[in-house]
Coordinates of C-alpha atoms in Angstrom, one line a residue:
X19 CA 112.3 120.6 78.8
X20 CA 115.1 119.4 80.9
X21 CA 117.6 122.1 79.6
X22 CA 114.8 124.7 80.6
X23 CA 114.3 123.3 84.0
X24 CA 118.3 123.8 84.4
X25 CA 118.4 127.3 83.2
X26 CA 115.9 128.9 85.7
X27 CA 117.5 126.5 88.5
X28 CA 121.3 126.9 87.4
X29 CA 122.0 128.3 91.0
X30 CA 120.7 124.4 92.2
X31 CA 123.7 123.1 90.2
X32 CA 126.3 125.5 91.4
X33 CA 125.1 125.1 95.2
X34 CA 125.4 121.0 94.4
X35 CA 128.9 121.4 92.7
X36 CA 130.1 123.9 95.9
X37 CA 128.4 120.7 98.5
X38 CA 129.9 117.8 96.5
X39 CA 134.1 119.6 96.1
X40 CA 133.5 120.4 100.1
X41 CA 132.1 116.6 100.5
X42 CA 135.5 116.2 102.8
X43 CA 134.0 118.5 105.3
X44 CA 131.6 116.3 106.4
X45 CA 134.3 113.6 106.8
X46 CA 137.8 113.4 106.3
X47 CA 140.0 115.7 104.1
X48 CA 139.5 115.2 100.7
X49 CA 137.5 112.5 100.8
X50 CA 134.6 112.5 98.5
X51 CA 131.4 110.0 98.3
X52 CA 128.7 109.4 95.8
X53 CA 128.4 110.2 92.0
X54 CA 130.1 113.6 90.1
X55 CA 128.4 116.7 89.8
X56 CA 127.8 116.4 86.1
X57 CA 126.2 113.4 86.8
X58 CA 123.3 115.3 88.1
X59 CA 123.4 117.6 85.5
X60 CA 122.6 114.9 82.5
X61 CA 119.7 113.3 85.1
X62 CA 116.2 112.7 84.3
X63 CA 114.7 116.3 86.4
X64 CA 111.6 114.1 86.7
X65 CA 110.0 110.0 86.7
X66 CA 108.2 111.4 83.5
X67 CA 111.5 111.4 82.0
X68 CA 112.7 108.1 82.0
X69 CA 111.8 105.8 79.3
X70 CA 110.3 102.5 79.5
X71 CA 113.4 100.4 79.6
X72 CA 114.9 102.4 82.9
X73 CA 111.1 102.2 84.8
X74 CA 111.7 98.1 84.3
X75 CA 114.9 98.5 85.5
X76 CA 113.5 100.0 88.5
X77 CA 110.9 97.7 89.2
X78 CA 113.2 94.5 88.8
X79 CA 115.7 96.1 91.2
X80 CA 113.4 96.5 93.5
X81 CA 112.0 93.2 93.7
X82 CA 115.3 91.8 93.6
X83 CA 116.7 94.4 96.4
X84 CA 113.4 93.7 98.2
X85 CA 114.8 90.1 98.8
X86 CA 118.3 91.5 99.6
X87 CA 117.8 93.9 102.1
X88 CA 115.4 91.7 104.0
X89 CA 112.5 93.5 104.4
X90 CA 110.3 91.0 105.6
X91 CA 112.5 90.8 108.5
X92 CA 112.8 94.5 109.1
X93 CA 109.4 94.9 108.6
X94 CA 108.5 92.5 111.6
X95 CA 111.3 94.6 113.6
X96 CA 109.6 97.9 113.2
X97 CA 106.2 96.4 113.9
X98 CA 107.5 95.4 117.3
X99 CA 108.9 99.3 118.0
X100 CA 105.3 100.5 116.8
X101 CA 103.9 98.4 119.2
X102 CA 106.1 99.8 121.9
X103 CA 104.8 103.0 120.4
X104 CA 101.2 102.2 120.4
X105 CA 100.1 102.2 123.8
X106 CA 101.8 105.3 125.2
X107 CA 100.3 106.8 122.3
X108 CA 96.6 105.8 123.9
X109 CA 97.5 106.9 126.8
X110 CA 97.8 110.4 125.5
X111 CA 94.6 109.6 123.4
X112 CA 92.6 108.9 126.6
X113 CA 93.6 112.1 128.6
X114 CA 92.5 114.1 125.3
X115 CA 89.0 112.6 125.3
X116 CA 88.8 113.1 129.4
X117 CA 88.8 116.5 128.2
X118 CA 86.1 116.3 125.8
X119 CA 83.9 113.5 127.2
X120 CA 82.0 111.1 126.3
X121 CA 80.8 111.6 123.0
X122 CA 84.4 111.8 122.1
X123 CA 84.9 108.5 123.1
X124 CA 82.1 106.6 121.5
X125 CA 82.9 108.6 118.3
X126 CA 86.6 107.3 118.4
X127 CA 85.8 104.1 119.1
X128 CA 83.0 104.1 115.9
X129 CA 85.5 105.0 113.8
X130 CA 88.2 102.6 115.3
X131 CA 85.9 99.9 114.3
X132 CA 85.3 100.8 110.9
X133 CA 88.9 101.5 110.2
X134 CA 90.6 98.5 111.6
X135 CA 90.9 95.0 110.3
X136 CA 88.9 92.3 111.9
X137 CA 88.9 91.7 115.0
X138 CA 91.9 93.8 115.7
X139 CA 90.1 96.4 116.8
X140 CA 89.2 94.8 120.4
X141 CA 93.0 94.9 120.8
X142 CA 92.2 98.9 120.6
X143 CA 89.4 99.5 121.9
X144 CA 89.8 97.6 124.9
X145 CA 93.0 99.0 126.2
X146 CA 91.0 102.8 125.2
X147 CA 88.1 102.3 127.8
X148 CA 90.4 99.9 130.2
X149 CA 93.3 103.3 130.6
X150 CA 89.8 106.0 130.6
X151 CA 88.3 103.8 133.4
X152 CA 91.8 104.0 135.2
X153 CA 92.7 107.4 134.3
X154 CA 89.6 109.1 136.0
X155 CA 91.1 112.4 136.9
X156 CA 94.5 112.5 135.9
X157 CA 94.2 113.8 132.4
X158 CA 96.5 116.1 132.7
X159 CA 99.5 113.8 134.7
X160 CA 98.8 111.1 132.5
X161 CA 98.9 113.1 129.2
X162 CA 102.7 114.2 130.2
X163 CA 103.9 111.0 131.3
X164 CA 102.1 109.3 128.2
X165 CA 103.7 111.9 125.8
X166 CA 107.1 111.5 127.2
X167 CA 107.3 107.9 127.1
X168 CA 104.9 108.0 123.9
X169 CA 107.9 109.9 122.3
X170 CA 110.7 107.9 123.4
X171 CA 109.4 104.7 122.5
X172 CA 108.3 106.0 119.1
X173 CA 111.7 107.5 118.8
X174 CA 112.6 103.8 119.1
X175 CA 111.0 103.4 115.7
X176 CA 112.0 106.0 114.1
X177 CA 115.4 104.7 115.2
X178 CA 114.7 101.3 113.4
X179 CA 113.5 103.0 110.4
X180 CA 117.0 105.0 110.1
X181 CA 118.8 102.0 110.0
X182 CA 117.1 100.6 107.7
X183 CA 116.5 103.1 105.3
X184 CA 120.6 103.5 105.3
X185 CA 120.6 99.7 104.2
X186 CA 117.9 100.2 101.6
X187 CA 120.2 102.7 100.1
X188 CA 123.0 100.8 100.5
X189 CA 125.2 103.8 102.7
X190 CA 125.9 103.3 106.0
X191 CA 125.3 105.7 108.4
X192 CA 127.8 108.8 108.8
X193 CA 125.8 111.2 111.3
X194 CA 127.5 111.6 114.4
X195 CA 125.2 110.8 117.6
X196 CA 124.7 114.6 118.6
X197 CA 123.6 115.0 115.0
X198 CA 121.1 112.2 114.8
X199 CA 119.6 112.2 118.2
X200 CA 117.8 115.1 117.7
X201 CA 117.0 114.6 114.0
X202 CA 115.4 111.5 115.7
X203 CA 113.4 112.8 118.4
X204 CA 112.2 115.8 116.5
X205 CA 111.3 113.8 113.5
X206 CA 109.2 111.5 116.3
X207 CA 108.0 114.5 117.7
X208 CA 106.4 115.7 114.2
X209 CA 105.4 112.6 113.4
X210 CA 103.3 112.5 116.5
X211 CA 101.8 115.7 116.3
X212 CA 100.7 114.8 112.4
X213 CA 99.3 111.3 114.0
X214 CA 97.5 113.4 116.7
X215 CA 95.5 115.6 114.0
X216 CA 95.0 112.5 112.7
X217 CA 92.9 111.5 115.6
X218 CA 91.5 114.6 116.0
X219 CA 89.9 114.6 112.9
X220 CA 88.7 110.8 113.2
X221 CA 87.0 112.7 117.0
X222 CA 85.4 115.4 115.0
X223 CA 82.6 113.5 113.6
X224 CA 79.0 112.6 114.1
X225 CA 76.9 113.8 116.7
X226 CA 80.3 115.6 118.0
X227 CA 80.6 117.2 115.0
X228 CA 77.5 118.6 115.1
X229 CA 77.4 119.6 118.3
X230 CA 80.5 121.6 117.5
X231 CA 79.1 122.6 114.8
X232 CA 76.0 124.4 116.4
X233 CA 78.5 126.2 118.7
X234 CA 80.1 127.5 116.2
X235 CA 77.0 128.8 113.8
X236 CA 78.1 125.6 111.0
X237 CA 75.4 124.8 108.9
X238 CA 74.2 120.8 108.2
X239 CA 75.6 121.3 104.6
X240 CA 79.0 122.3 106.4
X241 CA 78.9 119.2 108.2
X242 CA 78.3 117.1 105.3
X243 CA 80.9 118.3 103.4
X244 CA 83.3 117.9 106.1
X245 CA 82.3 114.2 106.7
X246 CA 83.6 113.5 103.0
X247 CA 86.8 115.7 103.2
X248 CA 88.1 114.5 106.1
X249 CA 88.9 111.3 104.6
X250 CA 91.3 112.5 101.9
X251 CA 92.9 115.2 104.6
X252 CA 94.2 111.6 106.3
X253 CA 95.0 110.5 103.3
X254 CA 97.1 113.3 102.8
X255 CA 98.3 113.4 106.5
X256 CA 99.4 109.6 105.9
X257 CA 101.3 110.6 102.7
X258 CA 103.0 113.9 104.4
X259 CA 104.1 111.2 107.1
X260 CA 105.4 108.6 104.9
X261 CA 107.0 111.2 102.7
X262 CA 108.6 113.0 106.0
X263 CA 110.2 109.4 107.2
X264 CA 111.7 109.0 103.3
X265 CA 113.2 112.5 103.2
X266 CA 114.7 112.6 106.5
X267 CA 115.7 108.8 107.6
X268 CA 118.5 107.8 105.1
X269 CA 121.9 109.3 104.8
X270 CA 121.5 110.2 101.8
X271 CA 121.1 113.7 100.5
X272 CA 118.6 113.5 97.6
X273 CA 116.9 116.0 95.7
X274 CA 115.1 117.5 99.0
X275 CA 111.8 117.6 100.7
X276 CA 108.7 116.0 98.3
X277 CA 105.0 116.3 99.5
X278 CA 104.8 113.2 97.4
X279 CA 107.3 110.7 95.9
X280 CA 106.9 107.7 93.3
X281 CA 107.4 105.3 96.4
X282 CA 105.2 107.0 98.9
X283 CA 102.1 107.2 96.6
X284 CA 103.1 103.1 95.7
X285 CA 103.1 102.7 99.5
X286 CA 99.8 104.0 100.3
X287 CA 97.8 102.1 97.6
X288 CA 99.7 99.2 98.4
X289 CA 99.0 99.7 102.2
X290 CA 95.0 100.4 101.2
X291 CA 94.4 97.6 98.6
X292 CA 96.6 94.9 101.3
X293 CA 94.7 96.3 104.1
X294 CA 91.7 95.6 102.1
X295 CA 92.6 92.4 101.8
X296 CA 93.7 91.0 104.1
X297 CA 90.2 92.4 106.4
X298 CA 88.2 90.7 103.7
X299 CA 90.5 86.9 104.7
X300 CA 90.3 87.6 108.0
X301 CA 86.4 88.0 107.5
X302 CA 85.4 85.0 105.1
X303 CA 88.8 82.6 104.9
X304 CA 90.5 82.9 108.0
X305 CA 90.4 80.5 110.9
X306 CA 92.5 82.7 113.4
X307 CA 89.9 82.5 116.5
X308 CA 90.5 78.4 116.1
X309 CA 94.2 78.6 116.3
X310 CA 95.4 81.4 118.1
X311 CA 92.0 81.0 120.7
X312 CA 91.7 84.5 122.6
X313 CA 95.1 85.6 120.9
X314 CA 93.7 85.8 117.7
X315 CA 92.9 89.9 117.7
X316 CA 96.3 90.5 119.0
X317 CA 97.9 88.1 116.1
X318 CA 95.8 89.9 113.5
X319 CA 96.6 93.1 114.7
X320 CA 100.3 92.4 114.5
X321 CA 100.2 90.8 111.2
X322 CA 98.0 94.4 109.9
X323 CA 100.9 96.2 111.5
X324 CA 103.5 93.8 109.6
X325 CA 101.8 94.5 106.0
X326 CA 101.4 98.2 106.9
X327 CA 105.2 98.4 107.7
X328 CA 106.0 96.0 104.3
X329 CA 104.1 98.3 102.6
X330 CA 106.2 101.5 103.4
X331 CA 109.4 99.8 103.4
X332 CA 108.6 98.4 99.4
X333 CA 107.7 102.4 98.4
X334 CA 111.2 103.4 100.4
X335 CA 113.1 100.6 98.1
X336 CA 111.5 102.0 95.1
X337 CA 112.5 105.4 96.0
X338 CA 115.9 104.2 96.6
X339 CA 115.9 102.2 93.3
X340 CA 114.5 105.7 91.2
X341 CA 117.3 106.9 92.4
X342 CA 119.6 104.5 91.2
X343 CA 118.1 104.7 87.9
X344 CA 118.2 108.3 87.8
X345 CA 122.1 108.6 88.5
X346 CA 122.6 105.9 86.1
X347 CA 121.1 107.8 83.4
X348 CA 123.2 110.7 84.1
X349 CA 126.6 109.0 83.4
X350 CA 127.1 107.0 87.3
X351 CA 128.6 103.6 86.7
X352 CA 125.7 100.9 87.4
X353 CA 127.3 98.8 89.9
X354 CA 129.3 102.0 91.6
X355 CA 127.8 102.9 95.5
X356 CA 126.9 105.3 96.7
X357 CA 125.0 106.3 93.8
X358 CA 123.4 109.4 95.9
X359 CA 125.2 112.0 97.9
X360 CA 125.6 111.5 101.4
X361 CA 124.5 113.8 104.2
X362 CA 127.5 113.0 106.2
X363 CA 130.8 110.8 106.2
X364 CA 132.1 111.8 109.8
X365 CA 131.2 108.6 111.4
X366 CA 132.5 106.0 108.0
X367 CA 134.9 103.6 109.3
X368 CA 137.7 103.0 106.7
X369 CA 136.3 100.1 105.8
X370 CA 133.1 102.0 104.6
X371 CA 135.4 105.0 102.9
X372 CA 136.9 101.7 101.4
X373 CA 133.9 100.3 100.4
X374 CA 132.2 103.6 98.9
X375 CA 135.3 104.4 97.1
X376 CA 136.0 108.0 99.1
X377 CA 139.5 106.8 100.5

């Protein structure tokens, strides 16, 4: 199956060999990184590949790499840069419903309430109707300034997320800044238009959906089958998010863009079933309101930002770790780094050349 896959994708192989013997282009002459050519030749094509004994491998590593790498920590980092995010973000959110009123609004809110954890959602929904009550016409001067410093702040994430994605794969980073300033802001620009769909499809429900829907001629049965699709279309959204952030963070080539990958799917469920979770202790277990007093939305919020971060950060390490796997199948030395290709070497001190063995 493998040997099939090659043949109708020999040109893959040829246009890896070409990037890998002109690897010192992107750094110093000569100087090559990662494992050989053949060694992506004799990998697994695909997870269904790899027998029992690599997919424990995997999962031990990334426990144990988990630990490493610090995640918990980085985790609580990028929770504070999406919180930096957040409120610009609402600010954009508020001049979008000044256009389409009220009913907007409430629907937003509706769904904000059924979607969030406890009582994280007042954290939300309070600052919504505190910036609509403000904003009274300025829609249009607020949505620019919220979108510019919505997309600088996010950038600030996105940022974060770099860094660490380069320590989860254990490469540092080689991008020079004109190269990874804009991969940074357009990525955060992407992102925010995905997230902004997002929200736009949370709006379009209810008695706004209907009402759109008798402009536009759309039957009840329409309606009802939009009101169940909608949820797996942010599903998908979420996954095409998590999936872009993987692809494009790291220096690390890869095998390209995937809609969905091993760690991304592991993310979501993880981020679904902890979210779950940890709305049901909040709910029943919790005694947040008696310690933290009127903080205690803001702490639960944070902490449901925290998990939601943990959670992508474990399906990145996984990722990382099938990749690991993957080249040590194909012939690459266990304990040898980098054990992917990198995207670029121009910024590697010598001490990294050093360390990744490209001196």
């Amino acid at each position: 199956m493998a040997s099939k896959w090659r043949q109708e994708h020999g040109d893959d192989d040829q246009e890896r060999d070409r990037r890998h013997a002109d690897a010192g282009s992107a750094g110093e002459p000569g100087s090559r990184a990662g494992p050989d050519p053949q060694v992506e030749r004799n990998a697994p094509d695909k997870p269904t590949q790899m027998g029992k004994q690599s997919w424990v491998a995997v999962l031990r590593r990334t426990a144990a790499e988990f630990k490493d790498d610090e995640l918990t920590d980085r985790a609580a980092a990028l929770t504070y840069y999406g919180i930096l995010a957040l409120f610009p973000a609402l600010l954009v959110l508020v001049s979008i419903l000044g256009i389409a009123g009220e009913s907007a609004t409430k629907s937003v809110l509706d769904n904000i309430t059924k979607l969030t954890p406890g009582s994280a959602r007042d954290i939300i929904t309070g600052a919504v109707e505190q910036l609509q009550a403000s904003g009274s016409g300025t829609g249009s001067i607020l949505a620019i300034v919220g979108l510019l410093g919505a997309l600088w702040s996010a950038s600030g994430y996105v940022a974060a997320f770099i860094r660490t994605s380069n320590a989860v794969y254990d490469i540092p980073e080689g991008r020079p800044v004109w190269k990874i300033t804009p991969l940074r802001l357009v990525l955060t620009l992407v992102l925010m238009i995905l997230a902004c769909v997002s929200a736009l499809i949370v709006v379009f429900s209810g008695g706004l959906a209907r009402q759109l829907g008798t402009t536009l001629g759309i039957g009840d049965s329409a309606l009802n089958v939009w009101s169940i699709v909608k949820w797996p279309v942010l599903v998908l959204l979420v996954t095409i998010m998590i999936a872009l952030l993987y692809w494009a963070s790291p220096n690390a080539r890869g095998r390209g863009f995937r809609w969905v990958t091993p760690g991304s799917f592991l993310a979501l469920v993880i981020w679904m079933i902890a979210s779950a979770g940890f709305a049901l202790y909040v709910a029943n277990f919790a005694s947040y309101n008696k310690t933290y007093g009127t903080l205690a939305g803001v702490i639960i919020f944070l902490v449901w930002l925290w998990i939601t971060n943990l959670a992508i950060l474990l399906g990145l390490e996984f990722d990382a770790e099938m990749a690991r796997e993957r080249a040590i199948a194909g012939g690459h030395p266990s304990e040898e780094e980098p054990y992917v290709e990198p995207r670029d070497t121009r910024k590697w001190t010598d001490q990294d050349r050093k360390q990744m063995g490209s001196d």
